[in-house]
Amino acid sequence: MYIGPDALMPLASVFAAIAGFFLMFWRRIVGAVKHIATKFSSKR
């Protein structure tokens, strides 16, 4: 089975879009995760 570049480029584009989203909002994502973690850890 041959998978050429014409089949892989749409997948690479999707992965690049997801990676770009995470890179743009990385500080907010990490901050939200830390905030949620401190909420759950402080209840005990």
mmCIF file with all atom_site columns, C-alpha atoms in Angstrom, residues 2-24:
data_model
loop_
_atom_site.group_PDB
_atom_site.id
_atom_site.type_symbol
_atom_site.label_atom_id
_atom_site.label_alt_id
_atom_site.label_comp_id
_atom_site.label_asym_id
_atom_site.label_entity_id
_atom_site.label_seq_id
_atom_site.pdbx_PDB_ins_code
_atom_site.Cartn_x
_atom_site.Cartn_y
_atom_site.Cartn_z
_atom_site.occupancy
_atom_site.B_iso_or_equiv
_atom_site.pdbx_formal_charge
_atom_site.auth_seq_id
_atom_site.auth_comp_id
_atom_site.auth_asym_id
_atom_site.auth_atom_id
_atom_site.pdbx_PDB_model_num
ATOM 1  C CA . TYR A 1 2  ? 1.479  3.318  -1.079 1.00 0.00 ? 2  TYR A CA 1
ATOM 2  C CA . ILE A 1 3  ? 0.726  6.465  0.867  1.00 0.00 ? 3  ILE A CA 1
ATOM 3  C CA . GLY A 1 4  ? 2.050  9.444  -1.033 1.00 0.00 ? 4  GLY A CA 1
ATOM 4  C CA . PRO A 1 5  ? 2.457  13.053 -0.047 1.00 0.00 ? 5  PRO A CA 1
ATOM 5  C CA . ASP A 1 6  ? -0.940 13.898 -1.517 1.00 0.00 ? 6  ASP A CA 1
ATOM 6  C CA . ALA A 1 7  ? -2.548 11.692 1.151  1.00 0.00 ? 7  ALA A CA 1
ATOM 7  C CA . LEU A 1 8  ? -0.343 12.811 4.034  1.00 0.00 ? 8  LEU A CA 1
ATOM 8  C CA . MET A 1 9  ? -0.492 16.580 3.549  1.00 0.00 ? 9  MET A CA 1
ATOM 9  C CA . PRO A 1 10 ? -4.084 16.993 4.807  1.00 0.00 ? 10 PRO A CA 1
ATOM 10 C CA . LEU A 1 11 ? -3.168 15.043 7.949  1.00 0.00 ? 11 LEU A CA 1
ATOM 11 C CA . ALA A 1 12 ? -0.031 17.125 8.433  1.00 0.00 ? 12 ALA A CA 1
ATOM 12 C CA . SER A 1 13 ? -2.125 20.265 8.010  1.00 0.00 ? 13 SER A CA 1
ATOM 13 C CA . VAL A 1 14 ? -4.558 19.137 10.709 1.00 0.00 ? 14 VAL A CA 1
ATOM 14 C CA . PHE A 1 15 ? -1.717 18.337 13.113 1.00 0.00 ? 15 PHE A CA 1
ATOM 15 C CA . ALA A 1 16 ? -0.093 21.704 12.369 1.00 0.00 ? 16 ALA A CA 1
ATOM 16 C CA . ALA A 1 17 ? -3.358 23.518 13.098 1.00 0.00 ? 17 ALA A CA 1
ATOM 17 C CA . ILE A 1 18 ? -3.761 21.699 16.428 1.00 0.00 ? 18 ILE A CA 1
ATOM 18 C CA . ALA A 1 19 ? -0.131 22.389 17.370 1.00 0.00 ? 19 ALA A CA 1
ATOM 19 C CA . GLY A 1 20 ? -0.541 26.058 16.414 1.00 0.00 ? 20 GLY A CA 1
ATOM 20 C CA . PHE A 1 21 ? -3.638 26.359 18.587 1.00 0.00 ? 21 PHE A CA 1
ATOM 21 C CA . PHE A 1 22 ? -1.815 24.899 21.574 1.00 0.00 ? 22 PHE A CA 1
ATOM 22 C CA . LEU A 1 23 ? 1.204  27.140 20.991 1.00 0.00 ? 23 LEU A CA 1
ATOM 23 C CA . MET A 1 24 ? -0.968 30.262 20.792 1.00 0.00 ? 24 MET A CA 1
#
